[in-house]
Structure formats: C-alpha cells, structure tokens
C-alpha cells in the first residue's frame, strides 16, 4: 500500500487524479478500522491531515464554510454558538479521543446511513463542496448521499468543505444509542427551524440519511410562525407520525425496525418542542 | 500419536501490498526513526518497533481507549493512526509521563485511590486523565465521567478513577508537573 502525503490541496488533487484508487484518510476513525481488520486493502492511502487549507473555517454572508478537515473538537469549541445543531451531533460522536481526530469531511466520505452529522447537514440545507483538477462544484447534501455507504464523489474528487447557514432559529439533534458514548446510532433525528425554513431529517433509519419532506411541509404550512405560541400535543404527535412514516429501517444488531420507527417518532416530538422553544425565544428577542 | 503432514507448509508468500516508509518523529522527547510497512499503526510501531509496551492494544478499532496517547499534545487513539501519519509529530506515551524518576501526579493518584484492578486499561485511562485536566474538564464529577467516556474498564474501577482525577485537579498537580 502506497502512502501519499501531500501538503497542499492542489498537490492532493493532482495525486487523486493520477491515483483515483487512493483512499483519502483524514481522522482515520473509519478507514483505520477497515484496514486493521483487513476489510479493505487499498492500493494507496491519501493522507489529508497535512493540508492546512482543509483544516480551516470561515464565515461570510450568514454562512459558515467548514473545511472538511476541521476536527469535531474544534467544531464544538469554535463554532458551537453559530452551528448549534451540528455541534450537538458532533458531541455525540465517539469519545474525546475520536472527536480530536474525526471530521465532518470524513463522515461525508464514509456516508454511513448512521453517520451522526448527516441529519443535521440535511435539515439545515447544507451544501457539500467537492474539488478535482477539473474544478470545484457544490452539491446539496440531499444529492450527496446515493446509497448505503455510497456518495456522489467522482473517483478524482475530494471533499473540501461544507457550507452551512449560521443558525438564526432553533436547531436540535437527538440520537438513540445503547450507552452515552462510543455508540453507532440506533436512530437519529435533526430539526432546524428558522424564518421561511423547516428542515427535518432522519439517520440510521433508511439506506441513506434522509430528509422527511412531508414532515417539513407540515411544519412550514402549519406552525404558527407569525404568532409563535406553544404547540398542542396533537400537533407534535402529527409531526411524529409523519417522521416515522418516512423511515424504512431494517432489523439489525443495534435495534429492530419497529423500535427504530417508534423511537424516531419520540425524538421528533421532543426535538420539535425544544427547537420551537428556541425559535420562539429568538422571535421574541427580535420583536 | 501425531501424523506427519503429507504436504510441507507453504513457504511464506511475498506480500504484493507491501511498501516501506520511514517515519521520523519525537517519542517522549527523544527523536526516533521507524522504517516500517505503510500499514503499521502508531500503536504497533510503539509496541513492536520501539519496545514501548506501556500503551496497550485492547480492541484495535477505537472503541476501548486502552491505546490512548498524546500526539502534538492532544489525546488520540494510537490504533486509529498510521505510524506514517506521525512524521514530524510529537508523541507522548505513558512511559513519558514521569519526571526524574518520579511518577506523574496522576499516576500517584491512581495508586492512592486504587483506580484500577487488572491494570490493562490503566495507561490509557491515565493518558486520557492527564489530557482531560489540560482540557479543563475536571470541574464536576459529571464532566469527568463524560470526558473519560472513551476509556473502558472491564473491572469497573470507574468511581476510583473519578476520585483520582478529582484529587489531582484539586491539587493543581498537572500544571505544576507538565
């Protein structure tokens, strides 16, 4: 196995164009497990940890451009205030040691249906930036996930950044796991409420992370946006039903399909309450 | 009675995936150079090439925390890093904590509070605990538990681990030492 360690993005893209078989490695928290257990024998690894450009973030026009190589620990510490939903998801990843190495770019590269950041990226309307020697393009997160552990990357492309709006309303993420740390999600859910936008997405409950369009439409049409009042239980239950109906989970070692569907409804109801409370608070603060 | 096998064992096959790489890094303050297959993890390089067997291999998949070391001052799992990724970096293992033959205050506190039973997870627990203090996460028991959650102890010495960390935090021992 060749080990390729470029120090600039241009160099990395040139290498990836020459060696499309090279597997990119950032924090290594997914790729290394596959190597250690001989589940994968790549001809080459492309180490992205020496590329400073990928480990930066910037802010402009109400958007954050988050470099693919920013660790979860830095995301939580440096961007927790402006990207609260993504920070919540990041806090549930692995352990402090894992969060010191793992990155959102790596989560996207692995594209596991259970990846923790995916529901937030979907619900917030994030765009994924991809680059190759041919140029750059951005894709809506929902167009990025194409199947179980499959994504829209071309063989010569690398994930360079994620673009997300700074939170202006309520954002929530919740995850079910068998313990508090070091767990792969049994199921997870994210909700984002801001003026003119209602995003909701499920994780670990379908072949890909998935937006729940009908539930989003329900929120957009039916939430009392102009006079934000507490929500009736019947309203929350209707939302929970729409979320659960969008799931197509499987039975596996982590949980049964029936449990996942039920738990998603509970997560949806709770997170809607919390996110709406935050939205109401921000609406009052602006009034 | 054992029978002689009819077929002699196959000679070792050449590994078509083999490729060597040289990594120069600092381990516990000493510059080291390791030439090894590109697939060798930092954990295996420390244990098998440098003889630093204090860092333990538990799960080899980032779940147990037994191989926790510090790379450039941050705690990471040595099983989830390739040795080649450490080129030019500073690695600290459990062997690098003592000063002038005296144990680190965290090592002392683990002994004092009985923060272990079999001891296998202990190097990883202590490396995590030292980092946790530096990260400022020792304010409450709840925080300590949360930020030690990446280190499993099958003997369940957890309450004593928390007590040891609280003790060092109270004394401000880590800052005095490192």
XYZ file of C-alpha atoms in Angstrom:
465
model
C 0.000 0.000 0.000
C 1.430 3.347 -1.026
C 1.162 6.144 1.487
C 0.779 9.528 -0.181
C 1.128 12.648 1.943
C 0.538 15.866 0.009
C 0.891 19.153 1.869
C -1.325 21.371 -0.318
C -4.790 20.885 -1.759
C -3.538 21.384 -5.330
C -0.986 18.651 -4.789
C -3.635 16.373 -3.286
C -5.979 16.896 -6.245
C -3.168 16.163 -8.712
C -2.363 12.962 -6.818
C -6.030 11.934 -6.698
C -6.330 12.489 -10.468
C -3.318 10.214 -11.051
C -4.323 7.664 -8.429
C -8.135 7.512 -8.332
C -7.777 4.243 -6.368
C -6.162 6.105 -3.447
C -8.445 6.103 -0.392
C -8.487 9.502 1.330
C -7.796 9.357 5.067
C -8.393 12.259 7.461
C -9.022 11.377 11.128
C -8.856 7.702 10.217
C -11.633 6.750 12.606
C -13.474 4.783 9.886
C -10.712 3.930 7.400
C -8.310 2.571 10.043
C -10.876 0.116 11.382
C -11.294 -1.265 7.864
C -7.517 -1.580 7.470
C -6.875 -3.116 10.895
C -9.493 -5.799 10.299
C -8.473 -6.380 6.684
C -11.916 -5.407 5.402
C -10.250 -3.276 2.793
C -6.884 -3.390 1.009
C -6.477 -0.121 -0.843
C -3.555 0.211 -3.249
C -2.834 3.611 -1.745
C -3.876 5.911 1.073
C -4.064 9.652 0.528
C -3.312 11.343 3.852
C -5.181 14.653 4.078
C -4.019 15.625 7.573
C -1.104 17.768 6.387
C -3.221 20.051 4.220
C -3.728 23.278 6.181
C -6.422 24.574 3.804
C -8.752 21.736 4.736
C -8.450 22.420 8.472
C -9.809 25.992 8.324
C -13.258 27.531 8.520
C -14.510 30.958 7.531
C -17.675 32.995 7.843
C -19.365 35.337 5.374
C -22.912 36.423 4.416
C -24.516 34.418 7.196
C -22.781 31.220 6.054
C -20.025 29.115 7.534
C -17.614 27.401 5.205
C -16.329 24.490 7.253
C -13.153 22.855 5.946
C -13.514 19.107 5.543
C -10.577 18.503 7.888
C -11.742 20.523 10.925
C -11.960 18.115 13.870
C -15.179 17.616 15.825
C -13.439 19.002 18.923
C -12.652 22.255 17.117
C -16.120 22.410 15.570
C -17.689 22.137 19.040
C -15.309 24.638 20.630
C -15.067 27.226 17.846
C -18.460 27.000 16.115
C -20.819 25.669 18.789
C -22.605 29.034 19.052
C -23.239 29.540 15.343
C -23.818 25.921 14.319
C -25.603 24.551 17.404
C -27.261 21.611 15.620
C -24.038 20.384 14.058
C -22.221 20.849 17.381
C -24.865 18.740 19.155
C -24.320 15.944 16.660
C -20.541 16.308 16.958
C -20.744 15.937 20.757
C -22.336 12.514 20.303
C -19.540 11.220 18.082
C -17.403 8.520 19.697
C -15.288 9.825 22.557
C -12.981 12.794 23.195
C -10.141 10.881 21.532
C -12.261 10.170 18.448
C -13.510 13.773 18.311
C -9.920 15.042 18.347
C -9.348 13.239 15.048
C -12.701 12.746 13.330
C -14.019 15.290 10.827
C -17.267 16.178 9.055
C -15.459 15.563 5.762
C -14.696 12.034 6.902
C -18.295 11.474 7.970
C -19.364 12.500 4.447
C -16.705 10.357 2.794
C -17.838 7.260 4.685
C -21.505 8.155 4.020
C -22.732 5.619 6.548
C -26.506 5.795 6.991
C -25.735 6.035 10.731
C -23.201 8.888 10.469
C -24.033 11.431 13.158
C -23.660 14.689 11.246
C -25.763 13.741 8.208
C -29.248 14.510 9.583
C -28.102 17.997 10.625
C -26.475 18.681 7.258
C -29.726 17.661 5.555
C -32.043 19.574 7.891
C -30.054 22.781 7.764
C -29.794 22.772 3.965
C -26.006 22.354 3.851
C -24.062 22.146 0.608
C -21.044 19.883 0.131
C -18.067 21.307 -1.768
C -16.131 18.879 -3.959
C -12.921 19.580 -5.855
C -10.808 17.904 -8.502
C -8.211 19.047 -11.021
C -11.243 19.706 -13.258
C -12.599 22.337 -10.873
C -14.963 22.755 -7.944
C -18.658 22.072 -7.543
C -21.138 22.134 -4.695
C -23.974 19.715 -4.141
C -26.957 19.919 -1.819
C -26.400 17.411 0.995
C -29.516 15.510 -0.061
C -27.973 14.899 -3.501
C -24.697 13.731 -1.956
C -25.885 10.507 -0.300
C -26.600 7.986 -3.051
C -26.804 4.636 -1.229
C -25.571 2.629 1.733
C -22.029 3.983 2.275
C -22.149 5.498 -1.208
C -21.884 9.114 -2.188
C -21.727 11.321 -5.260
C -17.921 11.748 -5.257
C -16.245 11.109 -8.593
C -13.062 8.985 -8.408
C -10.830 12.027 -8.913
C -12.660 14.251 -6.425
C -12.035 15.144 -2.797
C -14.467 16.646 -0.284
C -13.080 20.067 0.571
C -15.725 21.836 2.662
C -19.312 22.030 3.840
C -21.290 25.264 3.598
C -23.982 25.809 6.235
C -26.143 28.749 7.252
C -25.475 30.287 10.669
C -28.351 29.336 12.961
C -30.983 32.040 13.371
C -33.780 29.996 14.950
C -33.930 26.616 16.630
C -31.745 23.610 15.825
C -31.808 20.235 17.528
C -30.216 16.831 17.096
C -31.044 13.696 19.061
C -29.694 10.179 18.856
C -30.570 6.833 20.386
C -27.680 4.614 21.412
C -27.114 1.774 23.813
C -24.937 3.951 26.017
C -23.873 7.583 26.230
C -20.543 7.332 24.428
C -18.864 5.232 21.761
C -22.050 4.166 20.046
C -23.217 3.957 16.494
C -26.688 5.471 16.295
C -29.656 3.112 16.547
C -31.520 6.024 15.006
C -31.098 9.777 14.985
C -33.045 12.883 14.076
C -32.347 16.543 13.341
C -34.681 19.504 13.065
C -33.957 23.092 12.001
C -36.498 25.915 12.283
C -35.759 29.392 11.009
C -37.831 32.019 9.207
C -39.049 30.539 5.938
C -37.343 27.179 6.524
C -38.294 23.975 8.278
C -35.808 21.135 7.895
C -36.110 17.640 9.330
C -34.023 14.546 8.616
C -33.568 11.016 9.898
C -30.418 8.944 10.359
C -29.842 5.200 10.669
C -33.416 4.503 9.597
C -33.133 4.121 5.811
C -30.421 3.139 3.270
C -29.199 6.736 3.352
C -29.653 9.633 5.718
C -32.906 11.140 4.514
C -34.924 14.352 4.617
C -38.553 13.898 5.589
C -40.220 16.157 3.040
C -43.815 15.649 4.128
C -42.994 16.425 7.754
C -41.065 19.521 6.655
C -44.022 20.725 4.576
C -46.352 20.171 7.532
C -44.142 22.380 9.739
C -43.771 25.085 7.122
C -47.536 25.228 6.446
C -48.931 24.652 9.921
C -46.538 26.126 12.511
C -47.843 29.455 13.886
C -44.767 31.313 12.604
C -46.218 34.824 12.933
C -47.585 34.385 16.444
C -45.317 31.709 17.929
C -47.281 30.033 20.707
C -46.607 26.725 22.489
C -47.638 23.744 20.369
C -50.535 21.446 21.139
C -49.696 17.801 21.844
C -51.840 16.784 18.886
C -49.661 18.920 16.612
C -46.477 17.287 17.889
C -47.999 13.827 17.517
C -48.965 14.526 13.908
C -45.387 15.609 13.182
C -44.051 12.475 14.870
C -46.328 10.294 12.708
C -45.109 11.949 9.527
C -41.468 11.452 10.538
C -41.986 7.808 11.485
C -43.839 7.170 8.219
C -40.824 8.325 6.205
C -38.463 5.787 7.809
C -37.642 2.479 6.119
C -35.403 0.931 8.777
C -34.085 -2.616 8.988
C -33.749 -5.089 11.860
C -30.094 -5.419 12.836
C -27.829 -5.957 15.838
C -28.383 -2.405 17.051
C -32.168 -2.450 17.063
C -35.324 -3.691 15.407
C -37.082 -1.817 12.630
C -40.171 -1.459 14.808
C -38.160 0.036 17.670
C -36.399 2.470 15.333
C -39.688 3.664 13.859
C -41.193 4.162 17.308
C -38.096 5.897 18.695
C -37.891 8.263 15.726
C -41.401 9.478 16.488
C -40.407 10.154 20.089
C -37.234 12.004 19.039
C -39.232 14.036 16.509
C -41.802 15.103 19.100
C -39.216 16.080 21.701
C -36.845 17.907 19.373
C -39.732 19.818 17.777
C -40.688 21.105 21.236
C -37.124 22.192 22.023
C -36.402 23.722 18.611
C -39.732 25.605 18.614
C -38.978 26.963 22.098
C -35.647 28.291 20.827
C -37.317 29.745 17.738
C -39.932 31.474 19.897
C -37.177 32.874 22.108
C -35.275 34.253 19.115
C -38.503 35.652 17.613
C -39.253 37.464 20.908
C -35.698 38.804 21.089
C -36.101 40.348 17.625
C -39.514 41.859 18.336
C 0.159 -40.131 18.055
C 0.695 -37.308 15.658
C 0.936 -37.891 11.949
C 3.368 -36.152 9.674
C 1.582 -33.858 7.279
C 1.739 -35.022 3.679
C 2.281 -31.556 2.340
C 5.020 -29.374 3.748
C 3.902 -25.928 4.892
C 3.851 -23.415 2.079
C 6.799 -21.054 2.038
C 5.913 -17.531 3.117
C 4.458 -15.697 0.132
C 5.712 -12.324 -0.864
C 3.150 -9.709 0.063
C 2.134 -7.800 -3.052
C 0.745 -4.982 -0.892
C 4.000 -4.395 0.997
C 5.603 -0.964 0.848
C 8.044 0.544 3.301
C 8.061 4.067 4.609
C 10.376 5.886 7.009
C 8.836 7.997 9.732
C 10.819 10.423 11.866
C 9.047 11.635 14.972
C 9.625 12.507 18.588
C 8.599 9.979 21.207
C 8.659 11.077 24.838
C 11.079 13.847 23.952
C 13.516 11.649 22.024
C 13.801 11.779 18.210
C 13.069 8.338 16.744
C 13.074 6.963 13.216
C 10.996 3.948 12.279
C 11.169 2.174 8.933
C 8.098 0.017 8.576
C 5.366 -1.180 6.262
C 2.993 1.675 5.422
C 0.143 -0.245 7.074
C 1.750 -0.267 10.537
C -0.288 1.666 13.091
C 1.234 4.056 15.586
C 0.213 1.534 18.257
C 2.163 -1.329 16.655
C 5.140 0.929 15.925
C 5.303 1.969 19.593
C 4.927 -1.542 20.954
C 6.725 -3.725 18.417
C 9.351 -1.407 16.923
C 10.212 0.883 19.824
C 9.550 -1.553 22.660
C 7.200 0.853 24.422
C 4.686 -1.715 25.587
C 3.016 0.514 28.160
C 0.465 1.516 25.518
C -1.997 -1.372 25.355
C -3.902 -2.927 22.483
C -7.472 -3.654 23.504
C -9.851 -3.608 20.553
C -7.771 -2.213 17.649
C -10.884 -0.390 16.448
C -11.063 2.768 18.519
C -13.699 1.560 20.965
C -11.847 0.860 24.217
C -9.320 3.684 24.750
C -6.525 1.393 26.044
C -4.117 2.767 23.401
C -4.683 6.458 24.217
C -1.521 8.538 23.677
C -0.882 12.227 23.100
C 0.056 13.428 19.616
C 1.109 17.080 19.498
C -0.468 17.463 22.944
C -3.911 16.065 22.074
C -5.182 12.685 23.212
C -5.787 10.278 20.337
C -6.101 6.542 19.801
C -2.845 5.014 18.593
C -4.702 2.155 16.872
C -6.518 4.583 14.578
C -3.397 6.377 13.354
C -0.801 5.069 10.994
C 2.777 5.484 12.149
C 3.424 7.260 8.839
C 0.874 9.923 9.783
C 3.076 10.869 12.746
C 6.032 12.061 10.682
C 7.371 15.232 12.313
C 4.928 14.997 15.213
C 5.457 14.685 18.977
C 4.111 11.584 20.636
C 3.835 11.096 24.394
C 3.094 7.677 25.875
C 2.605 6.509 29.451
C 6.389 5.931 29.610
C 6.915 9.651 29.034
C 4.893 10.965 31.967
C 7.383 10.532 34.804
C 9.948 13.216 35.589
C 13.350 12.461 37.102
C 12.192 9.036 38.141
C 9.130 10.362 39.942
C 5.690 9.281 38.747
C 3.333 11.884 37.343
C 0.828 13.141 39.966
C -1.926 11.357 38.049
C -0.041 8.066 38.299
C 0.381 8.642 42.043
C -3.313 9.438 42.426
C -4.383 6.270 40.567
C -2.284 4.227 43.008
C -3.559 6.136 46.034
C -7.221 5.782 45.016
C -6.980 2.239 43.697
C -8.041 3.469 40.265
C -7.551 0.072 38.661
C -7.833 -3.617 39.248
C -6.190 -5.697 36.494
C -4.385 -2.621 35.179
C -4.733 -3.291 31.459
C -6.750 -0.158 30.698
C -4.754 1.972 33.151
C -2.145 3.514 30.818
C -4.946 4.671 28.527
C -7.019 5.902 31.475
C -4.082 7.925 32.798
C -3.183 9.415 29.395
C -6.839 10.426 28.983
C -6.999 11.811 32.521
C -3.890 13.959 32.045
C -5.361 15.359 28.818
C -8.742 15.916 30.470
C -7.149 18.140 33.113
C -5.415 20.165 30.419
C -8.744 20.496 28.560
C -10.314 21.936 31.731
C -12.933 19.185 32.067
C -12.341 18.198 35.686
C -14.767 20.714 37.218
C -17.515 18.278 38.205
C -17.877 14.508 38.594
C -20.340 14.601 35.723
C -17.812 16.313 33.452
C -15.067 13.880 34.438
C -17.317 10.915 33.671
C -18.404 12.383 30.341
C -14.872 13.216 29.232
C -13.463 9.872 30.380
C -16.185 8.041 28.455
C -13.778 6.882 25.752
C -11.862 4.676 28.193
C -13.473 1.393 29.160
C -12.564 -0.546 32.309
C -13.897 -4.079 32.427
C -13.022 -4.291 36.137
C -15.276 -1.232 36.588
C -12.843 0.831 38.644
C -14.691 3.920 37.435
C -15.553 5.511 40.821
C -11.915 5.338 41.899
C -10.736 6.724 38.566
C -13.022 9.724 39.088
C -11.724 10.136 42.650
C -8.102 10.075 41.465
C -8.734 12.716 38.808
C -10.612 14.965 41.258
C -7.724 14.697 43.668
C -5.145 15.823 41.095
C -7.444 18.596 39.860
C -7.827 19.880 43.418
C -4.080 19.972 43.938
C -3.451 21.635 40.587
C -0.870 18.888 40.188
C -0.923 18.622 36.430
C 0.004 22.220 35.747
C 2.841 22.045 38.247
C 4.138 18.938 36.561
C 3.757 19.339 32.801
